[in-house]
XYZ file of C-alpha atoms in Angstrom:
91
model
C 25.178 102.449 -87.138
C 24.338 105.653 -86.585
C 23.442 106.648 -83.115
C 21.349 109.207 -84.410
C 17.692 107.241 -84.013
C 17.587 105.955 -87.996
C 18.497 102.610 -87.101
C 15.460 101.241 -88.918
C 15.609 103.191 -92.169
C 19.192 101.737 -91.906
C 18.283 98.640 -91.385
C 15.733 98.418 -94.593
C 18.370 100.269 -96.748
C 20.893 97.266 -95.743
C 17.747 94.478 -96.203
C 17.010 96.301 -99.988
C 20.454 96.084 -100.582
C 20.497 92.576 -99.838
C 17.446 91.711 -102.161
C 18.519 93.460 -104.387
C 21.917 92.014 -104.996
C 20.312 88.320 -103.855
C 18.207 88.793 -107.191
C 21.374 89.687 -109.323
C 22.444 85.591 -107.873
C 24.560 86.859 -105.283
C 24.974 85.185 -102.181
C 24.928 87.714 -99.413
C 25.905 86.839 -95.666
C 25.319 89.969 -93.082
C 27.083 90.321 -90.009
C 26.559 92.627 -86.924
C 29.999 93.041 -86.651
C 34.414 92.058 -87.278
C 34.225 89.118 -85.288
C 30.680 87.752 -86.691
C 31.877 88.311 -89.967
C 35.062 86.642 -89.874
C 33.156 83.837 -88.334
C 30.862 83.862 -91.885
C 33.851 83.584 -94.270
C 35.899 80.410 -92.162
C 31.955 78.769 -91.302
C 29.906 79.463 -93.894
C 32.479 81.078 -97.414
C 35.442 79.478 -97.539
C 34.111 75.611 -97.041
C 32.006 76.626 -99.975
C 34.454 77.354 -102.429
C 37.035 75.695 -104.083
C 40.633 78.569 -103.372
C 44.646 77.539 -103.836
C 45.530 81.207 -104.470
C 44.313 84.738 -102.396
C 45.388 87.996 -103.247
C 44.260 91.502 -102.497
C 44.108 94.433 -102.915
C 45.058 96.120 -99.221
C 41.833 96.052 -97.849
C 41.589 97.176 -94.356
C 38.622 95.396 -93.565
C 40.753 92.038 -94.179
C 42.980 93.150 -91.514
C 40.363 94.556 -88.916
C 37.970 90.835 -89.028
C 41.590 89.102 -89.009
C 40.993 86.920 -92.735
C 44.041 87.807 -93.854
C 46.188 86.222 -90.876
C 43.765 83.634 -91.110
C 43.968 82.474 -94.004
C 48.060 83.670 -94.275
C 48.225 80.567 -91.416
C 46.731 78.189 -94.036
C 49.392 75.864 -95.733
C 47.049 75.295 -98.220
C 46.719 79.024 -99.859
C 48.994 80.307 -101.803
C 49.085 84.258 -100.684
C 49.834 86.413 -103.479
C 51.840 89.560 -100.922
C 50.804 92.254 -103.469
C 51.025 95.050 -101.311
C 54.695 93.777 -99.297
C 57.715 96.184 -99.394
C 60.174 94.612 -102.762
C 57.186 93.343 -104.585
C 56.926 95.392 -108.316
C 53.601 96.795 -108.909
C 53.485 95.077 -112.964
C 53.945 91.677 -110.697
């Protein structure tokens, strides 16, 4: 969030974006911190899905929230490590 005093404008824009996504049948979660985003993923999003295989596009967000480490530690998920050294780009 900006430190320039425009938080009400930022909040309004975020709410408008959330409403637009929801009107297009997206589930939307707003997290205030990386830790909160991780908790939302673990407690609300992941339990609502049937997941066997997980891949990612080298997202810094997945690293910074701890979500990537979390899913990698779970034996029920097959992780496709697309950016691992030695993995051909075609794979």
